[in-house]
Coordinates of C-alpha atoms in Angstrom, one line a residue:
X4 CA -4.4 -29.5 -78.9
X5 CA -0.8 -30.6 -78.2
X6 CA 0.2 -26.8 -77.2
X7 CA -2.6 -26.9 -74.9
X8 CA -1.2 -29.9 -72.6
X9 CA 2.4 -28.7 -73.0
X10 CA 1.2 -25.3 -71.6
X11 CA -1.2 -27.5 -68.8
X12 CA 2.7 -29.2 -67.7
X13 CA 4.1 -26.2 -67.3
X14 CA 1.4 -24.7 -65.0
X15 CA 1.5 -28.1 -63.5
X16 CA 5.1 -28.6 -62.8
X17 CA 5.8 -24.9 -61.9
X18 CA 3.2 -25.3 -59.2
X19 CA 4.9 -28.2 -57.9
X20 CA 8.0 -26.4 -57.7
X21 CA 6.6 -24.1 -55.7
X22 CA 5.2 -25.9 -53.1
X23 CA 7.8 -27.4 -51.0
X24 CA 9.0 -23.9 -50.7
X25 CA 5.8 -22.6 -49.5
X26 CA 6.3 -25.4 -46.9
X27 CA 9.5 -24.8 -45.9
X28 CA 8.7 -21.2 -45.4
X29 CA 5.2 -22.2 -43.3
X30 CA 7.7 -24.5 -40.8
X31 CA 10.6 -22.5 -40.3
X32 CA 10.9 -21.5 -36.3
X33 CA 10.0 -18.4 -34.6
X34 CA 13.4 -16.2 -34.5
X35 CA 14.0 -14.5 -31.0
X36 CA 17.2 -12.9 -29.5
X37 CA 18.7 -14.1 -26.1
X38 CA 20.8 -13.0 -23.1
X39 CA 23.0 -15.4 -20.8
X40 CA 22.2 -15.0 -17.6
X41 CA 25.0 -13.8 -15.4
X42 CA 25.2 -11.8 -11.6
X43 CA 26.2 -8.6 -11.7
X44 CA 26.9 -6.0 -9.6
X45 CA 24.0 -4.5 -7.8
X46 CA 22.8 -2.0 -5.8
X47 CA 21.0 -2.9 -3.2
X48 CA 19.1 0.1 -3.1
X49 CA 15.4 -1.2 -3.4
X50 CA 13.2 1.5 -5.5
X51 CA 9.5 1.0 -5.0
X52 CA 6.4 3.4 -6.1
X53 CA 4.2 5.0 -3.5
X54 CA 1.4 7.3 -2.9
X55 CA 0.8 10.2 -0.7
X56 CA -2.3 9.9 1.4
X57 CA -3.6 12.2 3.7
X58 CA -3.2 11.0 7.6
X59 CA -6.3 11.4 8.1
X60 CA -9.3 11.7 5.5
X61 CA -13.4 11.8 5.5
X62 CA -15.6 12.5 2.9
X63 CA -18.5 14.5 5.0
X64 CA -22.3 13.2 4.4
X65 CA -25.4 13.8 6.8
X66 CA -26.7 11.2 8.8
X67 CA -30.1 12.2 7.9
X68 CA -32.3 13.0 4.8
X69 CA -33.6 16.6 4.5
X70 CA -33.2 20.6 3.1
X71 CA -29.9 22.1 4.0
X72 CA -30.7 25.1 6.1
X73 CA -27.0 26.3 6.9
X74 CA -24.1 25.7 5.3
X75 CA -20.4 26.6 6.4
X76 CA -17.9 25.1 3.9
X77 CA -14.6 27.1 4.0
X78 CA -13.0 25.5 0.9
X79 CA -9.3 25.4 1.7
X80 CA -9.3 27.0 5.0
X81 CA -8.3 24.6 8.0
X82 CA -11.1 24.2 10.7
X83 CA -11.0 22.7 14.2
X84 CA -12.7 19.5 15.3
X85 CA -16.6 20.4 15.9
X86 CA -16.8 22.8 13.3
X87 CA -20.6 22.6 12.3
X88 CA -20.4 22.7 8.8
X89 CA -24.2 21.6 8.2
X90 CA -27.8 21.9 9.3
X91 CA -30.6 19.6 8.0
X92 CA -34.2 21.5 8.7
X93 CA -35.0 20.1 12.1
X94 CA -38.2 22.2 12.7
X95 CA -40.5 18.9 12.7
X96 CA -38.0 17.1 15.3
X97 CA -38.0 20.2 17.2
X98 CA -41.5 20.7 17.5
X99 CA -41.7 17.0 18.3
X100 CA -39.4 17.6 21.2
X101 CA -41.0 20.6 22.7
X102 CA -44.0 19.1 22.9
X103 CA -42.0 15.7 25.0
X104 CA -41.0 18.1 27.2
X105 CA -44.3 19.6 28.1
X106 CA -45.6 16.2 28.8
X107 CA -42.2 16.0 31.1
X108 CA -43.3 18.6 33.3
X109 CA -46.9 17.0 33.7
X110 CA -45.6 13.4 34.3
X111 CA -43.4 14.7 37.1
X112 CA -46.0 16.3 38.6
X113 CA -48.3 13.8 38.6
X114 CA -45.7 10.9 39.7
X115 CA -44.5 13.0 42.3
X116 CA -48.1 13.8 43.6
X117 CA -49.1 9.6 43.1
X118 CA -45.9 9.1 45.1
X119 CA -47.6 11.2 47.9
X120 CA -51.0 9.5 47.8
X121 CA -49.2 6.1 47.8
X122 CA -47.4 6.9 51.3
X123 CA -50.3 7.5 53.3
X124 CA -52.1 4.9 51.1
X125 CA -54.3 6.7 49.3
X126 CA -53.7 5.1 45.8
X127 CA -52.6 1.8 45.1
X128 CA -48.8 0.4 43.5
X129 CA -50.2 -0.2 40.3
X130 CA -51.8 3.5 39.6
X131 CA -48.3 4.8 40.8
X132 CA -46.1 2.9 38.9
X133 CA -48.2 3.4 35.6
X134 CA -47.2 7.0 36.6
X135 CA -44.1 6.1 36.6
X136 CA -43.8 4.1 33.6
X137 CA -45.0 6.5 31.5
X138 CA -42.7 9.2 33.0
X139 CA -39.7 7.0 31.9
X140 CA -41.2 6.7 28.4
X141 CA -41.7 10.5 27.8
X142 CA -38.1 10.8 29.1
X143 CA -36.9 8.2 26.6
X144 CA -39.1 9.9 23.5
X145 CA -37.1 13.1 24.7
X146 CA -33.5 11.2 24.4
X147 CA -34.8 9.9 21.1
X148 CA -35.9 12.8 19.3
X149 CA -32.8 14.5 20.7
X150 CA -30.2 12.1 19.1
X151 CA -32.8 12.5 15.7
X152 CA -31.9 16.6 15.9
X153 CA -28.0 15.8 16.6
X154 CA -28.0 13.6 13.4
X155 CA -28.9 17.1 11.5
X156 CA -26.1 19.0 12.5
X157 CA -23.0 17.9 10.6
X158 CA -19.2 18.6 12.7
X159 CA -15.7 17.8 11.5
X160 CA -14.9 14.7 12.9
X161 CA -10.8 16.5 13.5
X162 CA -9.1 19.7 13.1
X163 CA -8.3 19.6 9.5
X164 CA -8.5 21.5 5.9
X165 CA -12.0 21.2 4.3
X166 CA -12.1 20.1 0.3
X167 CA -14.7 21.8 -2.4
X168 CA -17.9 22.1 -1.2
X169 CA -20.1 20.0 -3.5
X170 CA -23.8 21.2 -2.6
X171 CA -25.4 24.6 -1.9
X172 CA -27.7 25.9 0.4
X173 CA -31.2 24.7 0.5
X174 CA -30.6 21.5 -1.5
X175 CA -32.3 18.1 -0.7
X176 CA -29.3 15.6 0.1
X177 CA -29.7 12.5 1.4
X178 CA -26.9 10.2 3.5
X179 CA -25.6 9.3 0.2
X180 CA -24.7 12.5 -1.4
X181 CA -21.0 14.1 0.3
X182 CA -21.1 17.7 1.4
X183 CA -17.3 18.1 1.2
X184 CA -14.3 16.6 2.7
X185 CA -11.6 17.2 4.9
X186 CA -8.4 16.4 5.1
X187 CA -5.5 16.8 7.8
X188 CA -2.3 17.5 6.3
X189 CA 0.2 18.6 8.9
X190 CA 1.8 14.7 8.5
X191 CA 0.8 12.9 5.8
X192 CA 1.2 9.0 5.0
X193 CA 3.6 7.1 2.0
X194 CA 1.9 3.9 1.3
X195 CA 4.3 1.6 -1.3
X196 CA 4.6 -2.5 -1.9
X197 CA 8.0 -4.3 -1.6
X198 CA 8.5 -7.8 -2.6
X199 CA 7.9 -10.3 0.2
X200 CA 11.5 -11.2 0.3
X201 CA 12.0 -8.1 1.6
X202 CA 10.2 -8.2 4.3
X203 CA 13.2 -7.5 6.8
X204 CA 14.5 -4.6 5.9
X205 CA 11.0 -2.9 6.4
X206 CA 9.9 -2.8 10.8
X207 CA 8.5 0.2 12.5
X208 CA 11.2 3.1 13.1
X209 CA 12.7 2.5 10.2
X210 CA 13.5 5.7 7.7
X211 CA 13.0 5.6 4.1
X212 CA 14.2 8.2 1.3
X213 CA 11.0 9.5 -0.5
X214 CA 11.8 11.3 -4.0
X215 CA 8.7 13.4 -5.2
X216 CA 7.4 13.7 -8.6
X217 CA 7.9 16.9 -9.1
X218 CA 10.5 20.1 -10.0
X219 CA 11.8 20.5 -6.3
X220 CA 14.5 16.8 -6.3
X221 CA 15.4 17.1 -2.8
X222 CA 14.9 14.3 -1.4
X223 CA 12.7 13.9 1.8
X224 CA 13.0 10.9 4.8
X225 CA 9.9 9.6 6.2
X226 CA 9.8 6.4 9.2
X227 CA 8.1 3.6 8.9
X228 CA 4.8 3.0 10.8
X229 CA 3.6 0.1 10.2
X230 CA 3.7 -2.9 7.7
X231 CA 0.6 -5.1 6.6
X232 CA 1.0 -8.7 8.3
X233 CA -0.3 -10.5 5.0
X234 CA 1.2 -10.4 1.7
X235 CA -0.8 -10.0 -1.4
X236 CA -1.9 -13.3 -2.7
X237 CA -1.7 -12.1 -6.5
X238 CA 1.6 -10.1 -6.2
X239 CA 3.5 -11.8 -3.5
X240 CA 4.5 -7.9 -2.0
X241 CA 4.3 -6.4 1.0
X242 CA 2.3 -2.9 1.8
X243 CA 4.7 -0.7 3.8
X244 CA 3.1 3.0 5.5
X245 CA 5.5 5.1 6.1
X246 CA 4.9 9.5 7.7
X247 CA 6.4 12.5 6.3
X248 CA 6.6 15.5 8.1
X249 CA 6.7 19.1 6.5
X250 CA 6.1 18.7 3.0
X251 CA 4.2 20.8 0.3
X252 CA 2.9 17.1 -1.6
X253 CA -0.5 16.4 -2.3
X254 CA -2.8 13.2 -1.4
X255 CA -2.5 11.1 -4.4
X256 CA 0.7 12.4 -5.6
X257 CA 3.2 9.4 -7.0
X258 CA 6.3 9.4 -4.8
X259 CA 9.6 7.5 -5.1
X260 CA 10.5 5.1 -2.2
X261 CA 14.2 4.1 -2.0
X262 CA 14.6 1.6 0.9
X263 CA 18.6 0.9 2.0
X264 CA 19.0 -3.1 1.7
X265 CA 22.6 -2.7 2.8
X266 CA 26.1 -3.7 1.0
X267 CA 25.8 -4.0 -2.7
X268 CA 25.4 -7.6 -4.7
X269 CA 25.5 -9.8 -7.1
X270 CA 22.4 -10.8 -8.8
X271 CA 21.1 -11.7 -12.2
X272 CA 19.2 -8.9 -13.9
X273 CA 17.1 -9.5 -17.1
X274 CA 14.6 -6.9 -18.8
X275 CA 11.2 -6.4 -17.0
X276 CA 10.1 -7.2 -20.1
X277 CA 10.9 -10.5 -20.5
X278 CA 8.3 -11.4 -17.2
X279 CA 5.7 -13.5 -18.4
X280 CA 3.2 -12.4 -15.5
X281 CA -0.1 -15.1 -14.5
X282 CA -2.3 -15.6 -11.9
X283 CA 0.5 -17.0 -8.9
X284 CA 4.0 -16.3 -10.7
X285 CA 5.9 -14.7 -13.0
X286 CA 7.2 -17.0 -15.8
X287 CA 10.3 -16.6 -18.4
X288 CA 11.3 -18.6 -21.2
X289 CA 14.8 -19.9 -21.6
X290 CA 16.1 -22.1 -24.3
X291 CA 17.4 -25.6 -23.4
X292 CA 18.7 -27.8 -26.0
X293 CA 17.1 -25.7 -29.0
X294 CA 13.6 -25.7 -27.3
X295 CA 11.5 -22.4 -25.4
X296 CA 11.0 -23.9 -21.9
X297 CA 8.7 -21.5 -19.3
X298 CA 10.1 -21.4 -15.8
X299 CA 8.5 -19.9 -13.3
X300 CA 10.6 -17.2 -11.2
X301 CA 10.6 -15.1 -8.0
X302 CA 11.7 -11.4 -8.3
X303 CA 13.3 -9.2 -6.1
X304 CA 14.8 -5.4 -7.0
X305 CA 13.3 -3.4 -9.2
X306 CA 15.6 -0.9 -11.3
X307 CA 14.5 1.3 -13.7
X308 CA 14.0 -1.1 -16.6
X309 CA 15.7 -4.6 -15.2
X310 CA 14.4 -7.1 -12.5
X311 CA 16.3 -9.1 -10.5
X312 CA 15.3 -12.8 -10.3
X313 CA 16.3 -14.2 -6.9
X314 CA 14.5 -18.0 -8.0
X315 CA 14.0 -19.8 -10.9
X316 CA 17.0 -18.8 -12.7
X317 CA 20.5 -20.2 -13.0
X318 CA 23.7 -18.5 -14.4
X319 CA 24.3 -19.6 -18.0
X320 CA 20.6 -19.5 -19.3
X321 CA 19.8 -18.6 -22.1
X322 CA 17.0 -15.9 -21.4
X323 CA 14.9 -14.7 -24.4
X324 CA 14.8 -11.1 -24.6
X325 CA 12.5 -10.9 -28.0
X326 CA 9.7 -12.9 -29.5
X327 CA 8.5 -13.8 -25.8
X328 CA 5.3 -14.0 -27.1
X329 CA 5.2 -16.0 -30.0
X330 CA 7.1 -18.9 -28.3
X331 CA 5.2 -22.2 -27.4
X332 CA 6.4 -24.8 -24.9
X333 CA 9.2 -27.0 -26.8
X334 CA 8.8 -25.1 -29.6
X335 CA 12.2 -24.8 -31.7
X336 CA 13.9 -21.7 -31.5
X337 CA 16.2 -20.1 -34.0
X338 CA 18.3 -17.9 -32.2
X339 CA 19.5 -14.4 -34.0
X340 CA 22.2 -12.6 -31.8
X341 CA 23.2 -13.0 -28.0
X342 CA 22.5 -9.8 -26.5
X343 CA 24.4 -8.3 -23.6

């Protein structure tokens, strides 16, 4: 009996040893690693990501429902503005129209003989202009049934190079289904997003260096032609459109957009990844007095992996670079180096 409660102490007092360790070890602080904030030299070369898009682009569908009863769909081949490149069977429409213009032929006779009678008073107005009323309806059912057969007949809205054809000859398509497309591509289009800030380096006229994804590195100058009046409400950036003449890209391709902001700078840089991005800013957390504290900041260049923050940030913070995501608001932070 006596071993029994010396072995029970034991147990007992090693488990109470324990347990302020376990504590300690549950309330230690999250470790993260910081950078001072400092300016550095930069240059102001503003890089930005753009898109090539075609200057002008349609995706062709009829106007009306029905059997495909000619088909011209050069796929790759460069066709002028009218090209018929479709026919929906018309052959009720037609038929409808024929018979319009029969009844034409007899209306005009017959108003043009009433108009005769009613000189020399040998009818009255209202047996005339019934004539003539319907004679101005059968000309109308004409005009209609006319624009029915034009909506049949597909064109190419411009001169331009037509896509993969996507149906066949003799299929059912409605407005909804897309016959092909067509593309012009003698100039095509850079669309790309600066920050709002800068906004004035970016008018109509100006020319931009465009870098392309792809094994030929010479670089390329488009002009600017136009820049959206609003900025984006989420981003805070600016869409910029820029032309470029006499290039082999592709719509869609990713392009590199390098925009001369003039004399290099001073700024501070931190990691992109240290931007805490949320619905209306983009938040860091800096260490004041021991404690995370989120600040929200504006950005401005963009490198390759650094932003630069223009607002929100003041030299000597202390930035953290690591464990951005397990801080809290006035959490403690144990700081483990001071990074460069």
């Amino acid at each position: 009996m006596g071993r029994s409660v010396l072995f029970l102490l034991i147990i007992l007092s090693a488990c109470h040893s324990k347990k302020p360790d376990a504590n300690k070890r549950n309330g230690a602080p999250p470790t993260a690693d910081i950078m001072i904030a400092r300016p550095q030299s930069v240059s102001n070369i503003v890089e930005a990501n753009g898109t090539v898009v075609a200057n002008e682009f349609v995706q062709l569908h009829p106007e009306a429902s029905g059997r495909i009863t000619y088909l011209n769909v050069p796929e790759g081949v460069f066709v002028n503005q009218g090209t018929v490149i479709a026919r929906i069977n018309d052959a009720d429409l037609q038929a409808q129209l024929s018979k319009s213009k029969v009844q034409l032929e007899l209306a005009i006779k017959t108003e043009e003989r009433l108009k005769k009678l009613l000189a020399i008073n040998g009818i009255n107005q209202a047996d005339y202009d019934s004539a003539l009323n319907q004679l101005q309806s059968i000309k109308t059912d004409i005009a209609y049934y006319q624009a029915l057969i034009d909506k049949t007949v597909v064109k190419a809205p411009f001169s331009g190079t037509v896509g993969l054809r996507l149906v066949s000859i003799g299929a059912y398509v409605t407005p909804a289904d897309v016959i092909a497309s067509i593309q012009q591509l003698n100039t095509l289009k850079i669309d790309f997003t600066l920050p709002e800030s800068y906004g004035a380096l970016v008018h109509k006229g100006n020319v931009v260096t465009i870098e392309m994804d792809t094994e030929d590195t010479v670089k390329q100058k488009a002009t600017i032609i136009a820049v959206e009046p609003q900025a984006n409400t989420t981003t805070r950036n600016l869409k910029v459109r820029a032309t470029l003449q006499n290039t082999k890209a592709h719509p869609g391709s990713f392009v590199k957009v390098y925009v001369d902001a003039g004399e290099n700078k001073h700024a501070i840089m931190l990691p992109a990844n240290v931007l805490i991005p949320n619905d209306q800013n983009n938040q860091v957390v800096i260490l004041r007095n021991g404690k995370a504290k989120f600040v929200n900041v504006e950005t401005g260049i963009r490198q390759a992996s650094n932003v630069e923050i223009t607002k929100g940030i003041s030299e000597g913070d202390s930035v953290l670079i690591t464990g951005v995501l397990f801080a809290r608001p006035d959490a403690v932070i144990k700081v483990l180096s001071v990074k460069n």
